[in-house]
């Protein structure tokens, strides 16, 4: 065989070897990506939710609080366990939707922030949290909360019901507010959507396809007709403050944004400003503003004197 022919064969061999090497790398990367995607789909409940289980005979107790425990059975046989913090002659009731960790055993300590302002408080554990049972999914969570809301409406007119959503509960509270007529909606450290939150940590994953709990707060907020109050800390590392700024622009005429300077995601209750804001919100009454004689729509023109 002539030398040029041998060289051509060697070049072809090394070229095919290189192609095989790169194809192997591509196949390995794609395989890993698919495996991670599958694991993320089936294991996301373990990443998103941090429930605390409570024995069925656990007794709730809170200093200086009058509280009743309740259980509601859903149509699919699940049990929703909750607490009703009571005061004498309440102005209304706050349906408090908690975050994604622990159980109402720990979250119950925040009820005092509302009872001291003259409101009863109702809390519940989501499926799989505390004493609540049942298979969890987004549809079931929304249905459960509507069941609880309907129970409240049997005893209290909607104009006396306030929805308060904290972190995970903010999206769920917005959904319930969008299909009902509560007095107001209060969102504490809300997210634009749960898909947006998770995508900050997994930017290369197709989360819009994989996430089973998208919880699109921004979509549901478009249908809310009651006053919306948003409270957010400027140093929130989990859900950035800019998220609430963005949400506040969806229904600007109904929304008021409250800023806790220096507040993080889990410590707003340690800021005096938060308690002042909450007291203001709970005791406020919507007022129409007469814009006649104000600077509303006055054009600022720097070319004119005294402009």
PDB file of C-alpha atoms in Angstrom:
ATOM      1  CA  UNK A   1       0.000   0.000   0.000  1.00  0.00           C
ATOM      2  CA  UNK A   2       1.329   3.449  -0.909  1.00  0.00           C
ATOM      3  CA  UNK A   3       2.298   5.777   1.946  1.00  0.00           C
ATOM      4  CA  UNK A   4      -0.338   8.428   1.086  1.00  0.00           C
ATOM      5  CA  UNK A   5      -3.074   5.748   1.260  1.00  0.00           C
ATOM      6  CA  UNK A   6      -1.846   4.619   4.690  1.00  0.00           C
ATOM      7  CA  UNK A   7      -1.901   8.214   5.958  1.00  0.00           C
ATOM      8  CA  UNK A   8      -5.434   8.717   4.672  1.00  0.00           C
ATOM      9  CA  UNK A   9      -6.595   5.562   6.490  1.00  0.00           C
ATOM     10  CA  UNK A  10      -4.939   6.668   9.733  1.00  0.00           C
ATOM     11  CA  UNK A  11      -6.523  10.118   9.520  1.00  0.00           C
ATOM     12  CA  UNK A  12      -9.941   8.557   8.942  1.00  0.00           C
ATOM     13  CA  UNK A  13      -9.439   6.232  11.914  1.00  0.00           C
ATOM     14  CA  UNK A  14      -8.498   9.056  14.298  1.00  0.00           C
ATOM     15  CA  UNK A  15     -11.346  11.230  12.981  1.00  0.00           C
ATOM     16  CA  UNK A  16     -13.879   8.482  13.612  1.00  0.00           C
ATOM     17  CA  UNK A  17     -12.330   7.865  17.030  1.00  0.00           C
ATOM     18  CA  UNK A  18     -12.714  11.557  17.907  1.00  0.00           C
ATOM     19  CA  UNK A  19     -16.314  11.528  16.678  1.00  0.00           C
ATOM     20  CA  UNK A  20     -17.048   8.460  18.782  1.00  0.00           C
ATOM     21  CA  UNK A  21     -15.445  10.127  21.804  1.00  0.00           C
ATOM     22  CA  UNK A  22     -17.554  13.279  21.478  1.00  0.00           C
ATOM     23  CA  UNK A  23     -20.733  11.324  20.818  1.00  0.00           C
ATOM     24  CA  UNK A  24     -20.070   9.331  23.978  1.00  0.00           C
ATOM     25  CA  UNK A  25     -19.731  12.552  25.977  1.00  0.00           C
ATOM     26  CA  UNK A  26     -22.971  13.923  24.479  1.00  0.00           C
ATOM     27  CA  UNK A  27     -24.865  10.720  25.255  1.00  0.00           C
ATOM     28  CA  UNK A  28     -23.552  10.696  28.847  1.00  0.00           C
ATOM     29  CA  UNK A  29     -24.538  14.361  29.397  1.00  0.00           C
ATOM     30  CA  UNK A  30     -28.015  13.853  27.906  1.00  0.00           C
ATOM     31  CA  UNK A  31     -28.498  10.713  29.994  1.00  0.00           C
ATOM     32  CA  UNK A  32     -27.510  12.506  33.194  1.00  0.00           C
ATOM     33  CA  UNK A  33     -29.827  15.414  32.315  1.00  0.00           C
ATOM     34  CA  UNK A  34     -32.749  13.046  31.740  1.00  0.00           C
ATOM     35  CA  UNK A  35     -32.064  11.121  34.955  1.00  0.00           C
ATOM     36  CA  UNK A  36     -31.889  14.341  36.997  1.00  0.00           C
ATOM     37  CA  UNK A  37     -35.131  15.560  35.369  1.00  0.00           C
ATOM     38  CA  UNK A  38     -36.923  12.321  36.224  1.00  0.00           C
ATOM     39  CA  UNK A  39     -35.631  12.370  39.802  1.00  0.00           C
ATOM     40  CA  UNK A  40     -36.645  16.025  40.175  1.00  0.00           C
ATOM     41  CA  UNK A  41     -40.159  15.272  38.963  1.00  0.00           C
ATOM     42  CA  UNK A  42     -40.728  12.378  41.349  1.00  0.00           C
ATOM     43  CA  UNK A  43     -38.791  13.691  44.347  1.00  0.00           C
ATOM     44  CA  UNK A  44     -39.737  17.389  44.272  1.00  0.00           C
ATOM     45  CA  UNK A  45     -42.109  17.004  47.225  1.00  0.00           C
ATOM     46  CA  UNK A  46     -39.089  16.193  49.384  1.00  0.00           C
ATOM     47  CA  UNK A  47     -37.314  19.351  48.218  1.00  0.00           C
ATOM     48  CA  UNK A  48     -40.288  21.734  48.348  1.00  0.00           C
ATOM     49  CA  UNK A  49     -41.976  20.663  51.576  1.00  0.00           C
ATOM     50  CA  UNK A  50     -40.465  20.244  55.038  1.00  0.00           C
ATOM     51  CA  UNK A  51     -43.375  18.857  57.061  1.00  0.00           C
ATOM     52  CA  UNK A  52     -43.426  18.067  60.745  1.00  0.00           C
ATOM     53  CA  UNK A  53     -45.600  15.088  61.626  1.00  0.00           C
ATOM     54  CA  UNK A  54     -47.587  15.144  64.858  1.00  0.00           C
ATOM     55  CA  UNK A  55     -49.135  12.161  66.670  1.00  0.00           C
ATOM     56  CA  UNK A  56     -52.931  12.062  66.592  1.00  0.00           C
ATOM     57  CA  UNK A  57     -53.094  12.578  70.369  1.00  0.00           C
ATOM     58  CA  UNK A  58     -50.835  15.646  70.404  1.00  0.00           C
ATOM     59  CA  UNK A  59     -52.246  18.465  72.542  1.00  0.00           C
ATOM     60  CA  UNK A  60     -51.802  22.073  71.384  1.00  0.00           C
ATOM     61  CA  UNK A  61     -51.180  24.731  74.015  1.00  0.00           C
ATOM     62  CA  UNK A  62     -50.392  28.450  73.779  1.00  0.00           C
ATOM     63  CA  UNK A  63     -49.943  30.849  76.672  1.00  0.00           C
ATOM     64  CA  UNK A  64     -52.705  33.430  77.058  1.00  0.00           C
ATOM     65  CA  UNK A  65     -54.562  32.181  73.986  1.00  0.00           C
ATOM     66  CA  UNK A  66     -57.974  30.564  73.738  1.00  0.00           C
ATOM     67  CA  UNK A  67     -57.778  27.929  71.019  1.00  0.00           C
ATOM     68  CA  UNK A  68     -59.988  25.144  69.682  1.00  0.00           C
ATOM     69  CA  UNK A  69     -58.756  22.288  67.532  1.00  0.00           C
ATOM     70  CA  UNK A  70     -60.819  21.207  64.532  1.00  0.00           C
ATOM     71  CA  UNK A  71     -60.783  18.427  61.936  1.00  0.00           C
ATOM     72  CA  UNK A  72     -62.406  18.535  58.516  1.00  0.00           C
ATOM     73  CA  UNK A  73     -62.822  15.434  56.360  1.00  0.00           C
ATOM     74  CA  UNK A  74     -62.524  16.028  52.610  1.00  0.00           C
ATOM     75  CA  UNK A  75     -64.410  14.226  49.881  1.00  0.00           C
ATOM     76  CA  UNK A  76     -61.406  11.988  49.155  1.00  0.00           C
ATOM     77  CA  UNK A  77     -61.134  10.920  52.788  1.00  0.00           C
ATOM     78  CA  UNK A  78     -58.279  13.191  53.885  1.00  0.00           C
ATOM     79  CA  UNK A  79     -58.342  14.848  57.303  1.00  0.00           C
ATOM     80  CA  UNK A  80     -57.457  18.541  57.575  1.00  0.00           C
ATOM     81  CA  UNK A  81     -56.359  19.452  61.071  1.00  0.00           C
ATOM     82  CA  UNK A  82     -56.393  23.052  62.232  1.00  0.00           C
ATOM     83  CA  UNK A  83     -56.635  25.543  65.061  1.00  0.00           C
ATOM     84  CA  UNK A  84     -59.108  28.323  65.799  1.00  0.00           C
ATOM     85  CA  UNK A  85     -57.725  31.078  68.032  1.00  0.00           C
ATOM     86  CA  UNK A  86     -60.625  32.926  69.629  1.00  0.00           C
ATOM     87  CA  UNK A  87     -61.195  36.281  71.287  1.00  0.00           C
ATOM     88  CA  UNK A  88     -64.297  37.990  72.633  1.00  0.00           C
ATOM     89  CA  UNK A  89     -66.241  40.077  70.127  1.00  0.00           C
ATOM     90  CA  UNK A  90     -63.841  39.723  67.177  1.00  0.00           C
ATOM     91  CA  UNK A  91     -63.872  42.229  64.320  1.00  0.00           C
ATOM     92  CA  UNK A  92     -63.504  39.335  61.908  1.00  0.00           C
ATOM     93  CA  UNK A  93     -61.365  36.295  61.246  1.00  0.00           C
ATOM     94  CA  UNK A  94     -57.952  35.831  59.627  1.00  0.00           C
ATOM     95  CA  UNK A  95     -57.404  32.655  57.616  1.00  0.00           C
ATOM     96  CA  UNK A  96     -53.648  32.247  58.030  1.00  0.00           C
ATOM     97  CA  UNK A  97     -51.924  30.112  55.378  1.00  0.00           C
ATOM     98  CA  UNK A  98     -48.466  29.193  56.605  1.00  0.00           C
ATOM     99  CA  UNK A  99     -45.130  28.462  54.956  1.00  0.00           C
ATOM    100  CA  UNK A 100     -43.758  25.131  53.735  1.00  0.00           C
ATOM    101  CA  UNK A 101     -42.053  23.932  56.922  1.00  0.00           C
ATOM    102  CA  UNK A 102     -42.964  22.406  60.292  1.00  0.00           C
ATOM    103  CA  UNK A 103     -46.602  22.313  61.433  1.00  0.00           C
ATOM    104  CA  UNK A 104     -49.142  24.653  63.005  1.00  0.00           C
ATOM    105  CA  UNK A 105     -47.681  23.636  66.366  1.00  0.00           C
ATOM    106  CA  UNK A 106     -44.912  26.173  65.753  1.00  0.00           C
ATOM    107  CA  UNK A 107     -46.787  28.560  63.479  1.00  0.00           C
ATOM    108  CA  UNK A 108     -49.499  29.040  66.106  1.00  0.00           C
ATOM    109  CA  UNK A 109     -47.315  31.490  68.009  1.00  0.00           C
ATOM    110  CA  UNK A 110     -47.954  34.080  65.292  1.00  0.00           C
ATOM    111  CA  UNK A 111     -51.706  34.117  65.964  1.00  0.00           C
ATOM    112  CA  UNK A 112     -51.152  36.660  68.739  1.00  0.00           C
ATOM    113  CA  UNK A 113     -50.234  39.302  66.137  1.00  0.00           C
ATOM    114  CA  UNK A 114     -53.833  39.159  64.932  1.00  0.00           C
ATOM    115  CA  UNK A 115     -55.771  38.442  68.132  1.00  0.00           C
ATOM    116  CA  UNK A 116     -54.179  41.504  69.739  1.00  0.00           C
ATOM    117  CA  UNK A 117     -55.654  43.521  66.873  1.00  0.00           C
ATOM    118  CA  UNK A 118     -59.131  42.155  67.491  1.00  0.00           C
ATOM    119  CA  UNK A 119     -59.323  39.192  65.095  1.00  0.00           C
ATOM    120  CA  UNK A 120     -59.917  35.484  65.447  1.00  0.00           C
ATOM    121  CA  UNK A 121     -57.357  33.362  63.616  1.00  0.00           C
ATOM    122  CA  UNK A 122     -57.861  30.089  61.783  1.00  0.00           C
ATOM    123  CA  UNK A 123     -54.837  28.011  60.768  1.00  0.00           C
ATOM    124  CA  UNK A 124     -54.623  24.604  59.142  1.00  0.00           C
ATOM    125  CA  UNK A 125     -51.922  22.112  58.291  1.00  0.00           C
ATOM    126  CA  UNK A 126     -51.596  21.167  54.639  1.00  0.00           C
ATOM    127  CA  UNK A 127     -51.823  17.506  53.720  1.00  0.00           C
ATOM    128  CA  UNK A 128     -48.908  15.571  55.179  1.00  0.00           C
ATOM    129  CA  UNK A 129     -48.182  18.263  57.788  1.00  0.00           C
ATOM    130  CA  UNK A 130     -48.935  17.919  61.496  1.00  0.00           C
ATOM    131  CA  UNK A 131     -52.025  15.767  61.960  1.00  0.00           C
ATOM    132  CA  UNK A 132     -53.393  16.379  58.465  1.00  0.00           C
ATOM    133  CA  UNK A 133     -53.532  13.391  56.139  1.00  0.00           C
ATOM    134  CA  UNK A 134     -54.071  12.720  52.445  1.00  0.00           C
ATOM    135  CA  UNK A 135     -52.109  12.670  49.234  1.00  0.00           C
ATOM    136  CA  UNK A 136     -50.743  16.109  48.388  1.00  0.00           C
ATOM    137  CA  UNK A 137     -50.897  17.831  44.990  1.00  0.00           C
ATOM    138  CA  UNK A 138     -51.642  21.355  43.832  1.00  0.00           C
ATOM    139  CA  UNK A 139     -55.271  20.628  42.937  1.00  0.00           C
ATOM    140  CA  UNK A 140     -55.905  19.019  46.334  1.00  0.00           C
ATOM    141  CA  UNK A 141     -54.287  21.943  48.196  1.00  0.00           C
ATOM    142  CA  UNK A 142     -56.506  24.468  46.433  1.00  0.00           C
ATOM    143  CA  UNK A 143     -59.599  22.353  46.983  1.00  0.00           C
ATOM    144  CA  UNK A 144     -58.788  21.867  50.685  1.00  0.00           C
ATOM    145  CA  UNK A 145     -58.433  25.582  51.291  1.00  0.00           C
ATOM    146  CA  UNK A 146     -61.709  26.307  49.545  1.00  0.00           C
ATOM    147  CA  UNK A 147     -63.369  23.749  51.825  1.00  0.00           C
ATOM    148  CA  UNK A 148     -61.983  25.569  54.889  1.00  0.00           C
ATOM    149  CA  UNK A 149     -63.022  28.936  53.433  1.00  0.00           C
ATOM    150  CA  UNK A 150     -66.536  27.625  52.828  1.00  0.00           C
ATOM    151  CA  UNK A 151     -66.715  26.460  56.449  1.00  0.00           C
ATOM    152  CA  UNK A 152     -65.792  29.969  57.564  1.00  0.00           C
ATOM    153  CA  UNK A 153     -68.499  31.473  55.353  1.00  0.00           C
ATOM    154  CA  UNK A 154     -71.073  29.349  57.159  1.00  0.00           C
ATOM    155  CA  UNK A 155     -70.361  31.363  60.312  1.00  0.00           C
ATOM    156  CA  UNK A 156     -68.880  34.674  59.107  1.00  0.00           C
ATOM    157  CA  UNK A 157     -69.837  37.009  56.293  1.00  0.00           C
ATOM    158  CA  UNK A 158     -67.055  37.279  53.698  1.00  0.00           C
ATOM    159  CA  UNK A 159     -66.630  40.972  54.390  1.00  0.00           C
ATOM    160  CA  UNK A 160     -65.167  39.958  57.750  1.00  0.00           C
ATOM    161  CA  UNK A 161     -62.732  37.358  56.371  1.00  0.00           C
ATOM    162  CA  UNK A 162     -59.079  38.295  55.817  1.00  0.00           C
ATOM    163  CA  UNK A 163     -56.732  36.011  53.888  1.00  0.00           C
ATOM    164  CA  UNK A 164     -53.111  36.052  55.054  1.00  0.00           C
ATOM    165  CA  UNK A 165     -50.553  34.081  53.041  1.00  0.00           C
ATOM    166  CA  UNK A 166     -47.001  33.610  54.281  1.00  0.00           C
ATOM    167  CA  UNK A 167     -44.327  32.477  51.765  1.00  0.00           C
ATOM    168  CA  UNK A 168     -45.693  29.185  50.344  1.00  0.00           C
ATOM    169  CA  UNK A 169     -49.147  30.197  51.575  1.00  0.00           C
ATOM    170  CA  UNK A 170     -49.046  33.477  49.649  1.00  0.00           C
ATOM    171  CA  UNK A 171     -49.798  31.834  46.309  1.00  0.00           C
ATOM    172  CA  UNK A 172     -52.537  29.682  47.802  1.00  0.00           C
ATOM    173  CA  UNK A 173     -54.096  32.685  49.563  1.00  0.00           C
ATOM    174  CA  UNK A 174     -54.083  34.582  46.274  1.00  0.00           C
ATOM    175  CA  UNK A 175     -55.847  31.702  44.532  1.00  0.00           C
ATOM    176  CA  UNK A 176     -58.581  31.579  47.183  1.00  0.00           C
ATOM    177  CA  UNK A 177     -58.974  35.377  47.053  1.00  0.00           C
ATOM    178  CA  UNK A 178     -59.281  35.241  43.248  1.00  0.00           C
ATOM    179  CA  UNK A 179     -62.424  33.077  43.368  1.00  0.00           C
ATOM    180  CA  UNK A 180     -64.017  34.554  46.492  1.00  0.00           C
ATOM    181  CA  UNK A 181     -64.742  37.978  47.974  1.00  0.00           C
ATOM    182  CA  UNK A 182     -62.800  38.375  51.237  1.00  0.00           C
ATOM    183  CA  UNK A 183     -62.339  41.718  52.925  1.00  0.00           C
ATOM    184  CA  UNK A 184     -58.655  41.828  52.007  1.00  0.00           C
ATOM    185  CA  UNK A 185     -55.635  39.787  50.982  1.00  0.00           C
ATOM    186  CA  UNK A 186     -52.339  40.121  52.869  1.00  0.00           C
ATOM    187  CA  UNK A 187     -49.230  38.572  51.322  1.00  0.00           C
ATOM    188  CA  UNK A 188     -46.102  38.079  53.437  1.00  0.00           C
ATOM    189  CA  UNK A 189     -42.912  37.477  51.400  1.00  0.00           C
ATOM    190  CA  UNK A 190     -44.835  36.278  48.314  1.00  0.00           C
ATOM    191  CA  UNK A 191     -43.352  34.671  45.210  1.00  0.00           C
ATOM    192  CA  UNK A 192     -44.191  35.460  41.576  1.00  0.00           C
ATOM    193  CA  UNK A 193     -44.605  31.731  41.007  1.00  0.00           C
ATOM    194  CA  UNK A 194     -43.016  28.705  42.643  1.00  0.00           C
ATOM    195  CA  UNK A 195     -41.509  27.844  39.271  1.00  0.00           C
ATOM    196  CA  UNK A 196     -39.628  31.175  39.328  1.00  0.00           C
ATOM    197  CA  UNK A 197     -38.308  30.510  42.836  1.00  0.00           C
ATOM    198  CA  UNK A 198     -36.967  27.063  42.008  1.00  0.00           C
ATOM    199  CA  UNK A 199     -35.499  28.181  38.675  1.00  0.00           C
ATOM    200  CA  UNK A 200     -33.072  30.434  40.591  1.00  0.00           C
ATOM    201  CA  UNK A 201     -31.401  27.287  41.899  1.00  0.00           C
ATOM    202  CA  UNK A 202     -31.797  25.107  38.791  1.00  0.00           C
ATOM    203  CA  UNK A 203     -31.613  27.543  35.863  1.00  0.00           C
ATOM    204  CA  UNK A 204     -30.808  24.843  33.293  1.00  0.00           C
ATOM    205  CA  UNK A 205     -33.700  22.508  34.126  1.00  0.00           C
ATOM    206  CA  UNK A 206     -37.040  22.621  32.239  1.00  0.00           C
ATOM    207  CA  UNK A 207     -38.980  23.399  35.413  1.00  0.00           C
ATOM    208  CA  UNK A 208     -42.016  24.712  33.562  1.00  0.00           C
ATOM    209  CA  UNK A 209     -42.559  21.125  32.437  1.00  0.00           C
ATOM    210  CA  UNK A 210     -41.364  19.342  35.556  1.00  0.00           C
ATOM    211  CA  UNK A 211     -42.730  21.327  38.498  1.00  0.00           C
ATOM    212  CA  UNK A 212     -45.937  19.856  39.934  1.00  0.00           C
ATOM    213  CA  UNK A 213     -46.606  22.920  42.093  1.00  0.00           C
ATOM    214  CA  UNK A 214     -46.189  25.953  39.782  1.00  0.00           C
ATOM    215  CA  UNK A 215     -48.462  28.062  42.056  1.00  0.00           C
ATOM    216  CA  UNK A 216     -48.611  31.064  39.681  1.00  0.00           C
ATOM    217  CA  UNK A 217     -49.382  33.885  42.097  1.00  0.00           C
ATOM    218  CA  UNK A 218     -49.096  36.461  39.316  1.00  0.00           C
ATOM    219  CA  UNK A 219     -51.845  34.779  37.260  1.00  0.00           C
ATOM    220  CA  UNK A 220     -54.273  34.449  40.149  1.00  0.00           C
ATOM    221  CA  UNK A 221     -53.674  38.005  41.328  1.00  0.00           C
ATOM    222  CA  UNK A 222     -55.195  39.333  38.106  1.00  0.00           C
ATOM    223  CA  UNK A 223     -58.606  38.120  39.301  1.00  0.00           C
ATOM    224  CA  UNK A 224     -58.444  39.398  42.884  1.00  0.00           C
ATOM    225  CA  UNK A 225     -61.020  42.128  43.501  1.00  0.00           C
ATOM    226  CA  UNK A 226     -60.331  42.988  47.161  1.00  0.00           C
ATOM    227  CA  UNK A 227     -57.583  45.252  48.579  1.00  0.00           C
ATOM    228  CA  UNK A 228     -54.134  43.611  48.411  1.00  0.00           C
ATOM    229  CA  UNK A 229     -51.421  44.358  50.964  1.00  0.00           C
ATOM    230  CA  UNK A 230     -47.903  43.033  50.333  1.00  0.00           C
ATOM    231  CA  UNK A 231     -45.233  42.927  53.057  1.00  0.00           C
ATOM    232  CA  UNK A 232     -41.647  42.074  52.129  1.00  0.00           C
ATOM    233  CA  UNK A 233     -38.159  42.488  53.596  1.00  0.00           C
ATOM    234  CA  UNK A 234     -35.396  44.092  51.562  1.00  0.00           C
ATOM    235  CA  UNK A 235     -32.839  41.431  52.598  1.00  0.00           C
ATOM    236  CA  UNK A 236     -34.913  38.392  51.704  1.00  0.00           C
ATOM    237  CA  UNK A 237     -32.441  35.928  50.149  1.00  0.00           C
ATOM    238  CA  UNK A 238     -34.966  33.210  49.294  1.00  0.00           C
ATOM    239  CA  UNK A 239     -37.624  35.326  47.580  1.00  0.00           C
ATOM    240  CA  UNK A 240     -36.110  38.678  46.515  1.00  0.00           C
ATOM    241  CA  UNK A 241     -37.852  41.920  47.434  1.00  0.00           C
ATOM    242  CA  UNK A 242     -38.103  42.799  43.724  1.00  0.00           C
ATOM    243  CA  UNK A 243     -40.626  39.970  43.412  1.00  0.00           C
ATOM    244  CA  UNK A 244     -43.141  41.944  45.476  1.00  0.00           C
ATOM    245  CA  UNK A 245     -42.417  45.086  43.503  1.00  0.00           C
ATOM    246  CA  UNK A 246     -43.272  43.158  40.346  1.00  0.00           C
ATOM    247  CA  UNK A 247     -46.422  41.677  41.884  1.00  0.00           C
ATOM    248  CA  UNK A 248     -47.583  45.085  43.117  1.00  0.00           C
ATOM    249  CA  UNK A 249     -47.772  46.303  39.517  1.00  0.00           C
ATOM    250  CA  UNK A 250     -50.336  43.672  38.491  1.00  0.00           C
ATOM    251  CA  UNK A 251     -53.293  45.335  40.262  1.00  0.00           C
ATOM    252  CA  UNK A 252     -51.785  48.725  41.201  1.00  0.00           C
ATOM    253  CA  UNK A 253     -55.095  50.361  42.129  1.00  0.00           C
ATOM    254  CA  UNK A 254     -55.856  47.644  44.671  1.00  0.00           C
ATOM    255  CA  UNK A 255     -52.335  46.979  45.925  1.00  0.00           C
ATOM    256  CA  UNK A 256     -50.169  48.592  48.573  1.00  0.00           C
ATOM    257  CA  UNK A 257     -46.568  47.486  49.140  1.00  0.00           C
ATOM    258  CA  UNK A 258     -45.046  47.624  52.626  1.00  0.00           C
ATOM    259  CA  UNK A 259     -41.258  47.496  52.902  1.00  0.00           C
ATOM    260  CA  UNK A 260     -39.443  46.129  55.945  1.00  0.00           C
ATOM    261  CA  UNK A 261     -35.964  47.624  55.682  1.00  0.00           C
ATOM    262  CA  UNK A 262     -33.393  44.952  56.504  1.00  0.00           C
ATOM    263  CA  UNK A 263     -36.000  42.235  56.859  1.00  0.00           C
ATOM    264  CA  UNK A 264     -35.147  38.698  55.723  1.00  0.00           C
ATOM    265  CA  UNK A 265     -37.373  35.803  54.779  1.00  0.00           C
ATOM    266  CA  UNK A 266     -37.978  34.335  58.226  1.00  0.00           C
ATOM    267  CA  UNK A 267     -37.541  37.219  60.654  1.00  0.00           C
ATOM    268  CA  UNK A 268     -40.065  39.935  59.783  1.00  0.00           C
ATOM    269  CA  UNK A 269     -41.796  39.373  63.130  1.00  0.00           C
ATOM    270  CA  UNK A 270     -38.606  40.613  64.833  1.00  0.00           C
ATOM    271  CA  UNK A 271     -38.979  44.074  63.268  1.00  0.00           C
ATOM    272  CA  UNK A 272     -41.063  46.723  64.996  1.00  0.00           C
ATOM    273  CA  UNK A 273     -41.916  48.176  61.575  1.00  0.00           C
ATOM    274  CA  UNK A 274     -43.606  44.905  60.573  1.00  0.00           C
ATOM    275  CA  UNK A 275     -45.955  45.048  63.562  1.00  0.00           C
ATOM    276  CA  UNK A 276     -46.764  48.693  62.885  1.00  0.00           C
ATOM    277  CA  UNK A 277     -47.551  47.839  59.265  1.00  0.00           C
ATOM    278  CA  UNK A 278     -49.700  44.879  60.228  1.00  0.00           C
ATOM    279  CA  UNK A 279     -51.663  46.938  62.768  1.00  0.00           C
ATOM    280  CA  UNK A 280     -52.219  49.631  60.156  1.00  0.00           C
ATOM    281  CA  UNK A 281     -53.421  47.081  57.597  1.00  0.00           C
ATOM    282  CA  UNK A 282     -55.765  45.222  59.940  1.00  0.00           C
ATOM    283  CA  UNK A 283     -57.387  48.390  61.208  1.00  0.00           C
ATOM    284  CA  UNK A 284     -57.568  50.259  57.929  1.00  0.00           C
ATOM    285  CA  UNK A 285     -60.694  51.018  55.968  1.00  0.00           C
ATOM    286  CA  UNK A 286     -60.611  51.677  52.220  1.00  0.00           C
ATOM    287  CA  UNK A 287     -61.085  55.367  51.514  1.00  0.00           C
ATOM    288  CA  UNK A 288     -61.812  57.165  48.267  1.00  0.00           C
ATOM    289  CA  UNK A 289     -59.451  60.072  47.697  1.00  0.00           C
ATOM    290  CA  UNK A 290     -60.785  63.328  46.271  1.00  0.00           C
ATOM    291  CA  UNK A 291     -58.117  64.352  43.750  1.00  0.00           C
ATOM    292  CA  UNK A 292     -59.640  67.741  43.001  1.00  0.00           C
ATOM    293  CA  UNK A 293     -57.266  70.511  44.017  1.00  0.00           C
ATOM    294  CA  UNK A 294     -54.233  68.167  44.170  1.00  0.00           C
ATOM    295  CA  UNK A 295     -51.226  67.909  41.861  1.00  0.00           C
ATOM    296  CA  UNK A 296     -52.736  64.847  40.213  1.00  0.00           C
ATOM    297  CA  UNK A 297     -52.029  64.986  36.459  1.00  0.00           C
ATOM    298  CA  UNK A 298     -50.301  68.369  36.737  1.00  0.00           C
ATOM    299  CA  UNK A 299     -47.691  68.471  33.957  1.00  0.00           C
ATOM    300  CA  UNK A 300     -44.122  69.164  35.023  1.00  0.00           C
ATOM    301  CA  UNK A 301     -42.508  71.422  32.432  1.00  0.00           C
ATOM    302  CA  UNK A 302     -39.009  72.723  33.168  1.00  0.00           C
ATOM    303  CA  UNK A 303     -39.288  75.439  30.499  1.00  0.00           C
ATOM    304  CA  UNK A 304     -41.977  77.305  32.381  1.00  0.00           C
ATOM    305  CA  UNK A 305     -41.418  79.511  35.356  1.00  0.00           C
ATOM    306  CA  UNK A 306     -42.083  77.781  38.687  1.00  0.00           C
ATOM    307  CA  UNK A 307     -42.367  74.443  36.828  1.00  0.00           C
TER     308      UNK A 307
END
